[in-house]
XYZ file of C-alpha atoms in Angstrom:
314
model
C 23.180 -14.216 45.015
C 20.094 -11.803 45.687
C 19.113 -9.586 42.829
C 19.787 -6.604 43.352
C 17.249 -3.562 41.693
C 15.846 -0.295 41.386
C 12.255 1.172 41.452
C 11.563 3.036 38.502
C 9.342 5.953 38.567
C 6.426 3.670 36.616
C 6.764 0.971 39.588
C 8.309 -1.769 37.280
C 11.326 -3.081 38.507
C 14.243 -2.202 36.572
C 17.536 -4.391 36.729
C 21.083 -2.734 37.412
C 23.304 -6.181 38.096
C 23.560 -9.349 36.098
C 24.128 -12.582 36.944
C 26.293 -14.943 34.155
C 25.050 -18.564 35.570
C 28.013 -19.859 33.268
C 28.833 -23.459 34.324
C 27.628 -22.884 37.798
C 25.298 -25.604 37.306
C 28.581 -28.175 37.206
C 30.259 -27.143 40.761
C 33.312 -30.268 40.950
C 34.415 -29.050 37.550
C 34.760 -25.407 38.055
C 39.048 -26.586 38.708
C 38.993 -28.461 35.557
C 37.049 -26.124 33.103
C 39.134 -22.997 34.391
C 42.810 -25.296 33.356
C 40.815 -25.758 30.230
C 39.606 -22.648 29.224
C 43.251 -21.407 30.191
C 44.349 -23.506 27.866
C 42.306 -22.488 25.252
C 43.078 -19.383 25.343
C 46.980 -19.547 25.322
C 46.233 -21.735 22.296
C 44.391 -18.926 20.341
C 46.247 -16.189 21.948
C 49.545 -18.258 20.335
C 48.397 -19.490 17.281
C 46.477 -16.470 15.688
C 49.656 -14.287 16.984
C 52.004 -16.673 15.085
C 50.462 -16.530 11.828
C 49.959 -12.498 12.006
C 54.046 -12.641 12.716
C 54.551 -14.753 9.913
C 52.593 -13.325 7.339
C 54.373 -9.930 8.303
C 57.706 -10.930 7.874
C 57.960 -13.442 5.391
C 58.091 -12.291 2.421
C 56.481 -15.205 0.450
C 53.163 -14.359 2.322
C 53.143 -11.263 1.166
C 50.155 -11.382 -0.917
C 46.112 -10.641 -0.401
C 45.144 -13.924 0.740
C 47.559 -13.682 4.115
C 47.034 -9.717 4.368
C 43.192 -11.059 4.878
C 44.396 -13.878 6.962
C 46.480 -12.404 8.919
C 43.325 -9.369 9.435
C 41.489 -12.517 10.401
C 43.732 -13.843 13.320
C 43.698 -10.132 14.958
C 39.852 -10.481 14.452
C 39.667 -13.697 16.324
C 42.095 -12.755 19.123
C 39.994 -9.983 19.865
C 36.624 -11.863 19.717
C 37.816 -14.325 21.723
C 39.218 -11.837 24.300
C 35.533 -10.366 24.440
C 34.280 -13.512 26.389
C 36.926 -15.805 27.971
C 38.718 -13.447 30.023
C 35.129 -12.937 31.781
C 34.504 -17.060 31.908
C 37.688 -17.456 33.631
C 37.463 -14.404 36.168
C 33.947 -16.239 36.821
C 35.784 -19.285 37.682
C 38.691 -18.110 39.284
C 36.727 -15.704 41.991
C 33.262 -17.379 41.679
C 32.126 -14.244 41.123
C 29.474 -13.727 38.193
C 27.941 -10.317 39.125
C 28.178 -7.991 36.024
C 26.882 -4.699 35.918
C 24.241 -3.456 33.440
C 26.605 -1.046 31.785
C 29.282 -3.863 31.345
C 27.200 -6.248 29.896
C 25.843 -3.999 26.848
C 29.698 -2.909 26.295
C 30.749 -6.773 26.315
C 27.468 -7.741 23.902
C 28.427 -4.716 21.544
C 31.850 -5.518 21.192
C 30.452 -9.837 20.728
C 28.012 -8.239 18.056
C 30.328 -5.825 16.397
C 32.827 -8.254 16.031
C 31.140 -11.150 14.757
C 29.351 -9.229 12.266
C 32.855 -8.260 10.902
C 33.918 -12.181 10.806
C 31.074 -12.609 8.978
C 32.281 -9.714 6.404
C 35.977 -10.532 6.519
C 34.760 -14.382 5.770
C 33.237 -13.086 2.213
C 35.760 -11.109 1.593
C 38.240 -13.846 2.115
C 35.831 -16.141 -0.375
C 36.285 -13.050 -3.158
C 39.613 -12.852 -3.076
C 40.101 -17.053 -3.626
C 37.324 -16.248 -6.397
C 38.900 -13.533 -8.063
C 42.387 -15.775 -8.081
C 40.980 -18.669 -9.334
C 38.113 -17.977 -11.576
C 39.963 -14.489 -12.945
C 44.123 -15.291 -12.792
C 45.395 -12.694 -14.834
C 43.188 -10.060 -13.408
C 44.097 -10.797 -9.770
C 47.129 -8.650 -9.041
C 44.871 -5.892 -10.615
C 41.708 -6.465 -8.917
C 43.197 -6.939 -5.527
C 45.664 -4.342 -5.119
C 47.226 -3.493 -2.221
C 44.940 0.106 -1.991
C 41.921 -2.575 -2.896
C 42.635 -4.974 -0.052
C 42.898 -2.382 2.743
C 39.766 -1.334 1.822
C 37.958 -4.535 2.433
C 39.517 -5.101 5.591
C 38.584 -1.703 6.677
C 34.851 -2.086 5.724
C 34.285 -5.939 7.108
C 35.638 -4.435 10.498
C 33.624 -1.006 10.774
C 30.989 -2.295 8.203
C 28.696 -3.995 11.128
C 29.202 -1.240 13.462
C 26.876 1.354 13.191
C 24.235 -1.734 12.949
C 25.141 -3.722 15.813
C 25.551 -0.504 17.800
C 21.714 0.443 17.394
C 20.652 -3.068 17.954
C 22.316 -3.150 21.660
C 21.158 0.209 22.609
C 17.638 -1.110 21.220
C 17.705 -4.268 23.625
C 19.325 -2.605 26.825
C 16.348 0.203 26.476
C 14.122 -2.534 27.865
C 13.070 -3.054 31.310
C 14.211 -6.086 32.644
C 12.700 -7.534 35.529
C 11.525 -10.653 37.405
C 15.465 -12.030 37.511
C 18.471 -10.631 36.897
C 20.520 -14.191 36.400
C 21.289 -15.070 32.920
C 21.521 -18.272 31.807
C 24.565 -17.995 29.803
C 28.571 -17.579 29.954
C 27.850 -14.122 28.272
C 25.973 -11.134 27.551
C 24.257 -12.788 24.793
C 21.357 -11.691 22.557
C 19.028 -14.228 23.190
C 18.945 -14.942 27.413
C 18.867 -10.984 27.216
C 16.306 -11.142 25.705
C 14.102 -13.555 28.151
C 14.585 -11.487 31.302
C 12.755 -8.803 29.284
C 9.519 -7.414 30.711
C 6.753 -7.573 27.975
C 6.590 -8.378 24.665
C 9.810 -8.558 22.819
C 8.463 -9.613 19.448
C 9.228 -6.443 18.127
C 13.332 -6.781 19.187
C 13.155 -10.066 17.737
C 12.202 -9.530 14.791
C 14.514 -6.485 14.819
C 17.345 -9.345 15.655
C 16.159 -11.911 12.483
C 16.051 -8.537 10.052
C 19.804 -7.882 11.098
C 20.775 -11.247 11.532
C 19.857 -11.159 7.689
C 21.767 -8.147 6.664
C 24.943 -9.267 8.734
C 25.075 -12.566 8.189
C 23.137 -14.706 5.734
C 24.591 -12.095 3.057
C 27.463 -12.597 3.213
C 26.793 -16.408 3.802
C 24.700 -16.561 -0.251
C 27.662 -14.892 -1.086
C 30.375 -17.309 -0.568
C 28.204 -19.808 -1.404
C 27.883 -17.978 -5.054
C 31.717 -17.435 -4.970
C 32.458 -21.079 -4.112
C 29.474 -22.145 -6.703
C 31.852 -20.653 -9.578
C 35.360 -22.010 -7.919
C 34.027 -25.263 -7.980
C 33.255 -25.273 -11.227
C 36.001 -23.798 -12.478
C 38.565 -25.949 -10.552
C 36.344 -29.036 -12.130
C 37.069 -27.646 -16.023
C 41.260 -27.657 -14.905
C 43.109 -30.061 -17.154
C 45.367 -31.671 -15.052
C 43.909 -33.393 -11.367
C 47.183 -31.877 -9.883
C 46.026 -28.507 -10.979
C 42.536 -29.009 -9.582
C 44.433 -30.428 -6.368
C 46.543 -27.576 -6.016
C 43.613 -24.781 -6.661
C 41.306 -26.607 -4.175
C 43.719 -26.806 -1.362
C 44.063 -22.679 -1.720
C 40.727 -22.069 -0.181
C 39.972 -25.805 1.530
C 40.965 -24.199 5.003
C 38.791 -20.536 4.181
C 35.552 -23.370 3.785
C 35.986 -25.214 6.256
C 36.322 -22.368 8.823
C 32.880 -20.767 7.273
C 31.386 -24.390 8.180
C 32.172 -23.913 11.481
C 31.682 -20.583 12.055
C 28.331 -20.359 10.212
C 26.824 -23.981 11.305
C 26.750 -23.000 14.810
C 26.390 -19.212 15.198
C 23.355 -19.299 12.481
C 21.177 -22.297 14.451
C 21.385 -19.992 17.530
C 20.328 -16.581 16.351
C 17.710 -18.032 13.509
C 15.638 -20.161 15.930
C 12.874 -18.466 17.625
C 13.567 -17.171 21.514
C 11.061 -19.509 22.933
C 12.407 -22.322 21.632
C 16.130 -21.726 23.043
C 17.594 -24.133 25.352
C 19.930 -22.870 27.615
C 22.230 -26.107 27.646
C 21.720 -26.360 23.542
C 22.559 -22.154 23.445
C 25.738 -22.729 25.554
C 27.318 -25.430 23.832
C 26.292 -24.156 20.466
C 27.610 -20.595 21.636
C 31.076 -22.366 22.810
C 31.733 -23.779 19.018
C 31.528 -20.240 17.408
C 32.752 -18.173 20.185
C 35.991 -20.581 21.347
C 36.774 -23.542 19.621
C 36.306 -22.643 15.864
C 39.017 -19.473 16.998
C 41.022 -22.365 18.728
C 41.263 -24.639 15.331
C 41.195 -21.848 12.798
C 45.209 -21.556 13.523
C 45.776 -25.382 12.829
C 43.288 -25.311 10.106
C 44.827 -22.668 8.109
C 48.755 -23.906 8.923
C 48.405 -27.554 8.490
C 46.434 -27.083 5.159
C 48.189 -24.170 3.753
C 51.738 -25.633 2.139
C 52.811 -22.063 2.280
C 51.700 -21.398 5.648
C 53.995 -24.610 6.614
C 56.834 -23.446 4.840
C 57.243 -19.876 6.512
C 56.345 -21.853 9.807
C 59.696 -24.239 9.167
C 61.670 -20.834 7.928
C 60.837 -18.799 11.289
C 61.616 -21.838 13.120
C 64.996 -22.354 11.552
C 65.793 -18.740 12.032
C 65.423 -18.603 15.886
């Protein structure tokens, strides 16, 4: 595909089409990873719209930890939607051409919403730390007017932020090649098509990088720090069983999600591998959304029993 460009009025070449490379580079399996991805998608499209169902009209689940899970299936449907609609129209019309203006849009949306996963993930770690480390001050502390206002701020909280920071990046010249390495508008092959230096917008990306996400990351580690050792000073090992299991699935979903999204974005640019970047990218973007629905059911006793309820209803 030829790139296609513009002459600026300073004679540098300024880009005005994109081209997402995506798994171009593995031609007999563009059939296969296009069932695949289909698949994938139907899985989190099903799974995180099962539990929102569930939590909304059973009424056992009708407390602040599924109000937050059930605000974090919504989030993940429509993080997921931000990039694998675009992968499979890639691989469905072999067409990767994406226009300058469509590619900020999809990278603010990418940004904006994983900064509030990032934010909905602490507050989900508060909530399990105000119910186990403060009992009889939970159905005070997380009220109903309380819990809407957490939601509200881990999904608008990153916006304003992550807003800047694309308008920042797409107000460089890009030039040399338009073709992106990548099976999205992401951050960091942006960033190498840049003319110049970029050390500035990197170290622009590391500052909010820290604000958005390693905050919130020290604090669930500081609210799992005191759940841990107050489920280790319960009496009874049934008791510590039962508290544990409450917020197993919430930890194990931060593993995922933070493991893999925080080695891409804290590593330098010139030390990104476009192979490592994609397959690191595909943890945190798809599958962690794809297991977060069987994490949180086949973990959650609760979540299993409204599961068997619906089911015995229809």
């Amino acid at each position: 595909m030829k790139l296609e460009e513009i002459e600026a009025e300073d004679n540098v070449s300024t880009v005005v089409w994109f081209v997402l490379l995506g798994f171009s580079e593995l031609p007999n399996l563009q059939g296969f990873l296009s069932g695949l991805f289909s698949i994938i998608y139907m899985v989190v499209l099903i799974g995180n719209s099962l539990i929102v169902i569930i939590t909304r009209l059973d009424p056992a689940l009708h407390k602040p930890m599924y109000f937050f899970l059930a605000n974090f299936s919504i989030l993940e449907i429509c993080y997921v939607s931000v990039t694998l609609p675009r992968i499979l129209f890639s691989l469905w019309t072999q067409n990767r051409k994406i226009s300058l203006l469509s590619c900020a849009t999809q990278m603010c949306f990418f940004l904006v919403l994983g900064t509030a996963e990032c934010f909905l993930l602490a507050v989900m770690s508060y909530d399990r730390y105000v119910a186990i480390c403060n009992p009889l001050h939970y159905p005070l502390v997380m009220n109903p007017k309380k819990c809407h206002q957490l939601a509200a701020g881990a999904w608008l909280g990153g916006m304003p932020v992550q807003v800047g920071q694309t308008w920042q990046i797409f107000s460089l010249h890009f030039c040399h090649s338009n073709q992106i390495n990548h099976f999205f508008c992401d951050t960091p092959p942006i960033l190498k098509l840049a003319c110049g230096d970029t050390s500035l917008q990197e170290m622009s990306i590391y500052v909010v990088v820290m604000l958005v996400a390693l905050v919130p990351f020290v604090l669930i580690l500081v609210s799992y720090s005191k759940i841990i050792g107050t489920i280790l000073r319960l009496p009874t090992a049934q008791g510590r069983a039962k508290a544990f299991s409450t917020c197993s699935s919430h930890l194990l979903v931060v593993v995922l999600f933070f493991g893999s999204a925080s080695i891409t974005y804290f590593r330098p640019t010139s030390s990104h591998s476009a192979g490592t970047d994609k397959l690191l990218s595909l943890f945190y973007t798809i599958v962690t959304p794809m297991f977060n629905p069987v994490i949180y059911s086949l973990r959650n006793q609760d979540v299993l029993a409204a599961l068997r309820r619906l089911w015995l209803k229809i």
